[in-house]
């Protein structure tokens, strides 16, 4: 979702005609507003049977990954496109005046300049993927096991908390709270790593200078 979302943002900002970019942006906005249970239902009735014909049973880690990627893609694409659109026009025109191709301007000038916003988009998308419950529960197979391949059914930590918290007692309940703490720590590490990347020196800009 990250790579496709960034490429989508580059397409909107540097290649697509204005009307096409506007229509595509409206489509992404519509996808971003769809409830997660709708994505889960689509994955259950469309995606899981397709995977099942390739490698049974169908509901699996792969189905969950693909549904999550589709859910995260609009968020990453929209925020990355906004960040690229905020790059000063003078920088882009100056790079074009030096003879750089459109792709070189997008990848070597616009992307480094919009790095903070793009990193924020990736973190926000990853945070949504880590915390998603219902859609993953519907397509992952809901089996408590360590998967040996992407075609195996699984149960995520968020789904496990949602399913078992209502009747958990004692040590069982404490284990569910530890699962929630593990998810929180994962998100904190993700945000901290993103902050380090965003604050790192921009060597591409320094070389250009």
Tab-separated table of C-alpha atoms in Angstrom:
chain	number	residue	atom	x	y	z
A	1	UNK	CA	0.000	0.000	0.000
A	2	UNK	CA	2.887	2.355	0.726
A	3	UNK	CA	4.668	1.968	-2.609
A	4	UNK	CA	1.450	1.904	-4.652
A	5	UNK	CA	0.101	4.892	-2.714
A	6	UNK	CA	3.223	6.974	-3.372
A	7	UNK	CA	3.222	6.043	-7.062
A	8	UNK	CA	-0.461	6.957	-7.160
A	9	UNK	CA	0.330	10.352	-5.659
A	10	UNK	CA	3.071	10.932	-8.245
A	11	UNK	CA	0.619	10.011	-10.999
A	12	UNK	CA	-1.969	12.481	-9.713
A	13	UNK	CA	0.465	15.321	-9.227
A	14	UNK	CA	2.782	15.011	-12.241
A	15	UNK	CA	1.175	12.894	-14.959
A	16	UNK	CA	-2.615	12.842	-14.849
A	17	UNK	CA	-4.674	15.542	-16.576
A	18	UNK	CA	-6.459	17.838	-14.155
A	19	UNK	CA	-9.898	16.283	-14.604
A	20	UNK	CA	-8.548	12.749	-14.381
A	21	UNK	CA	-6.619	13.593	-11.219
A	22	UNK	CA	-9.723	15.177	-9.659
A	23	UNK	CA	-11.876	12.145	-10.493
A	24	UNK	CA	-9.227	9.784	-9.156
A	25	UNK	CA	-8.929	11.843	-5.972
A	26	UNK	CA	-12.697	11.634	-5.448
A	27	UNK	CA	-12.532	7.854	-5.899
A	28	UNK	CA	-9.786	7.568	-3.288
A	29	UNK	CA	-11.774	9.766	-0.908
A	30	UNK	CA	-14.772	7.485	-1.369
A	31	UNK	CA	-12.669	4.394	-0.658
A	32	UNK	CA	-11.166	6.031	2.429
A	33	UNK	CA	-14.650	6.639	3.842
A	34	UNK	CA	-15.974	3.097	3.372
A	35	UNK	CA	-16.446	1.306	6.741
A	36	UNK	CA	-13.996	-1.497	7.428
A	37	UNK	CA	-16.764	-4.088	7.740
A	38	UNK	CA	-17.637	-3.472	4.065
A	39	UNK	CA	-14.057	-4.255	3.075
A	40	UNK	CA	-14.239	-7.369	5.225
A	41	UNK	CA	-17.498	-8.466	3.623
A	42	UNK	CA	-16.049	-7.917	0.139
A	43	UNK	CA	-12.959	-9.911	1.072
A	44	UNK	CA	-15.098	-12.720	2.476
A	45	UNK	CA	-17.402	-13.125	-0.531
A	46	UNK	CA	-14.993	-12.211	-3.365
A	47	UNK	CA	-11.332	-12.393	-2.386
A	48	UNK	CA	-11.356	-15.437	-0.078
A	49	UNK	CA	-13.049	-17.731	-2.655
A	50	UNK	CA	-10.488	-16.705	-5.288
A	51	UNK	CA	-7.625	-17.524	-2.918
A	52	UNK	CA	-9.414	-20.760	-1.961
A	53	UNK	CA	-9.377	-21.907	-5.588
A	54	UNK	CA	-5.626	-21.308	-5.704
A	55	UNK	CA	-4.838	-22.778	-2.283
A	56	UNK	CA	-7.556	-23.816	0.221
A	57	UNK	CA	-9.074	-22.839	2.585
A	58	UNK	CA	-9.324	-19.220	1.318
A	59	UNK	CA	-9.734	-17.165	4.500
A	60	UNK	CA	-6.089	-16.739	5.399
A	61	UNK	CA	-3.222	-14.447	6.224
A	62	UNK	CA	-2.945	-13.542	2.527
A	63	UNK	CA	-6.596	-12.479	2.366
A	64	UNK	CA	-6.122	-10.312	5.463
A	65	UNK	CA	-2.977	-8.725	3.994
A	66	UNK	CA	-4.700	-7.874	0.706
A	67	UNK	CA	-7.795	-6.443	2.397
A	68	UNK	CA	-5.651	-4.333	4.723
A	69	UNK	CA	-3.570	-3.092	1.798
A	70	UNK	CA	-6.722	-2.012	-0.025
A	71	UNK	CA	-7.990	-0.254	3.105
A	72	UNK	CA	-4.717	1.575	3.756
A	73	UNK	CA	-4.024	2.554	0.142
A	74	UNK	CA	-6.467	5.520	-0.072
A	75	UNK	CA	-5.115	7.066	3.131
A	76	UNK	CA	-1.494	6.836	1.984
A	77	UNK	CA	-2.276	8.036	-1.538
A	78	UNK	CA	-4.323	11.058	-0.455
A	79	UNK	CA	-1.859	12.250	2.198
A	80	UNK	CA	1.145	11.674	-0.066
A	81	UNK	CA	-0.541	13.610	-2.866
A	82	UNK	CA	-1.256	16.492	-0.477
A	83	UNK	CA	2.400	16.516	0.612
A	84	UNK	CA	3.642	16.538	-2.978
A	85	UNK	CA	1.230	19.338	-3.819
A	86	UNK	CA	2.701	21.435	-1.005
A	87	UNK	CA	6.209	21.395	-2.503
A	88	UNK	CA	7.069	24.950	-3.656
A	89	UNK	CA	6.426	25.354	-7.354
A	90	UNK	CA	9.683	27.245	-7.786
A	91	UNK	CA	11.698	24.134	-6.900
A	92	UNK	CA	9.874	22.028	-9.473
A	93	UNK	CA	10.164	24.663	-12.191
A	94	UNK	CA	13.836	25.175	-11.419
A	95	UNK	CA	14.517	21.450	-11.709
A	96	UNK	CA	12.625	21.304	-15.008
A	97	UNK	CA	14.620	24.298	-16.286
A	98	UNK	CA	17.825	22.366	-15.613
A	99	UNK	CA	16.658	19.685	-18.041
A	100	UNK	CA	15.442	17.031	-15.617
A	101	UNK	CA	12.727	14.708	-16.842
A	102	UNK	CA	9.311	14.679	-15.217
A	103	UNK	CA	10.133	11.424	-13.421
A	104	UNK	CA	13.439	12.820	-12.147
A	105	UNK	CA	11.707	15.954	-10.865
A	106	UNK	CA	9.130	13.819	-9.059
A	107	UNK	CA	11.573	11.345	-7.508
A	108	UNK	CA	14.666	13.481	-6.886
A	109	UNK	CA	13.118	16.844	-6.037
A	110	UNK	CA	9.474	16.486	-4.982
A	111	UNK	CA	9.744	13.270	-2.949
A	112	UNK	CA	12.712	14.421	-0.813
A	113	UNK	CA	11.027	17.786	-0.224
A	114	UNK	CA	7.773	16.091	0.817
A	115	UNK	CA	9.457	13.409	2.904
A	116	UNK	CA	7.933	14.417	6.241
A	117	UNK	CA	4.397	14.328	4.912
A	118	UNK	CA	4.944	11.032	3.117
A	119	UNK	CA	6.411	9.428	6.233
A	120	UNK	CA	3.406	10.670	8.197
A	121	UNK	CA	1.114	9.102	5.577
A	122	UNK	CA	2.906	5.772	5.860
A	123	UNK	CA	2.768	5.841	9.652
A	124	UNK	CA	-0.927	6.679	9.653
A	125	UNK	CA	-1.639	3.872	7.204
A	126	UNK	CA	0.437	1.379	9.166
A	127	UNK	CA	-1.265	2.432	12.403
A	128	UNK	CA	-4.658	1.784	10.857
A	129	UNK	CA	-3.499	-1.621	9.628
A	130	UNK	CA	-2.132	-2.604	13.042
A	131	UNK	CA	-5.325	-1.597	14.825
A	132	UNK	CA	-7.860	-2.992	12.341
A	133	UNK	CA	-10.144	-5.645	13.830
A	134	UNK	CA	-13.405	-6.405	12.055
A	135	UNK	CA	-12.225	-6.663	8.439
A	136	UNK	CA	-9.292	-8.874	9.402
A	137	UNK	CA	-11.482	-11.034	11.620
A	138	UNK	CA	-13.837	-11.710	8.719
A	139	UNK	CA	-11.179	-12.832	6.201
A	140	UNK	CA	-8.277	-14.236	8.234
A	141	UNK	CA	-9.879	-17.564	9.135
A	142	UNK	CA	-9.965	-16.971	12.925
A	143	UNK	CA	-7.658	-19.865	13.861
A	144	UNK	CA	-5.229	-19.460	16.772
A	145	UNK	CA	-1.971	-20.712	15.307
A	146	UNK	CA	1.408	-19.551	14.072
A	147	UNK	CA	1.117	-19.604	10.260
A	148	UNK	CA	3.636	-21.567	8.203
A	149	UNK	CA	2.590	-19.849	4.954
A	150	UNK	CA	0.483	-16.914	3.793
A	151	UNK	CA	-2.320	-19.333	2.921
A	152	UNK	CA	-2.828	-20.470	6.538
A	153	UNK	CA	-5.743	-19.089	8.596
A	154	UNK	CA	-4.743	-16.935	11.570
A	155	UNK	CA	-6.180	-14.776	14.334
A	156	UNK	CA	-4.712	-11.342	14.985
A	157	UNK	CA	-4.158	-9.777	18.402
A	158	UNK	CA	-6.904	-7.214	17.855
A	159	UNK	CA	-9.396	-9.888	16.825
A	160	UNK	CA	-8.391	-12.016	19.802
A	161	UNK	CA	-9.062	-9.127	22.195
A	162	UNK	CA	-12.430	-8.360	20.610
A	163	UNK	CA	-13.588	-11.981	20.706
A	164	UNK	CA	-12.428	-12.966	24.186
A	165	UNK	CA	-12.591	-9.854	26.357
A	166	UNK	CA	-16.315	-10.258	27.124
A	167	UNK	CA	-15.804	-13.519	29.037
A	168	UNK	CA	-12.119	-13.387	30.027
A	169	UNK	CA	-11.287	-13.585	33.753
A	170	UNK	CA	-8.136	-13.632	35.832
A	171	UNK	CA	-4.962	-14.533	33.989
A	172	UNK	CA	-6.865	-14.778	30.716
A	173	UNK	CA	-8.025	-11.184	31.038
A	174	UNK	CA	-4.519	-10.061	31.992
A	175	UNK	CA	-3.125	-11.752	28.885
A	176	UNK	CA	-5.545	-9.789	26.726
A	177	UNK	CA	-4.419	-6.549	28.359
A	178	UNK	CA	-0.802	-7.531	27.617
A	179	UNK	CA	-1.823	-8.053	23.981
A	180	UNK	CA	-3.194	-4.519	23.912
A	181	UNK	CA	0.018	-3.247	25.496
A	182	UNK	CA	2.053	-5.056	22.823
A	183	UNK	CA	0.037	-3.357	20.100
A	184	UNK	CA	0.556	0.017	21.775
A	185	UNK	CA	4.314	-0.555	21.988
A	186	UNK	CA	4.370	-1.546	18.305
A	187	UNK	CA	2.692	1.709	17.335
A	188	UNK	CA	5.058	3.707	19.566
A	189	UNK	CA	8.084	2.071	17.919
A	190	UNK	CA	6.570	2.770	14.511
A	191	UNK	CA	6.003	6.441	15.309
A	192	UNK	CA	9.479	6.791	16.850
A	193	UNK	CA	11.142	5.233	13.811
A	194	UNK	CA	9.175	7.486	11.507
A	195	UNK	CA	10.249	10.539	13.508
A	196	UNK	CA	13.893	9.519	13.151
A	197	UNK	CA	13.496	9.087	9.400
A	198	UNK	CA	11.688	12.410	9.023
A	199	UNK	CA	14.368	14.307	10.940
A	200	UNK	CA	17.332	12.680	9.166
A	201	UNK	CA	19.406	15.030	6.961
A	202	UNK	CA	18.225	15.200	3.373
A	203	UNK	CA	21.408	14.085	1.591
A	204	UNK	CA	19.785	14.340	-1.838
A	205	UNK	CA	19.049	18.018	-1.312
A	206	UNK	CA	22.507	18.597	0.161
A	207	UNK	CA	24.172	16.985	-2.865
A	208	UNK	CA	22.030	19.126	-5.144
A	209	UNK	CA	23.053	22.253	-3.242
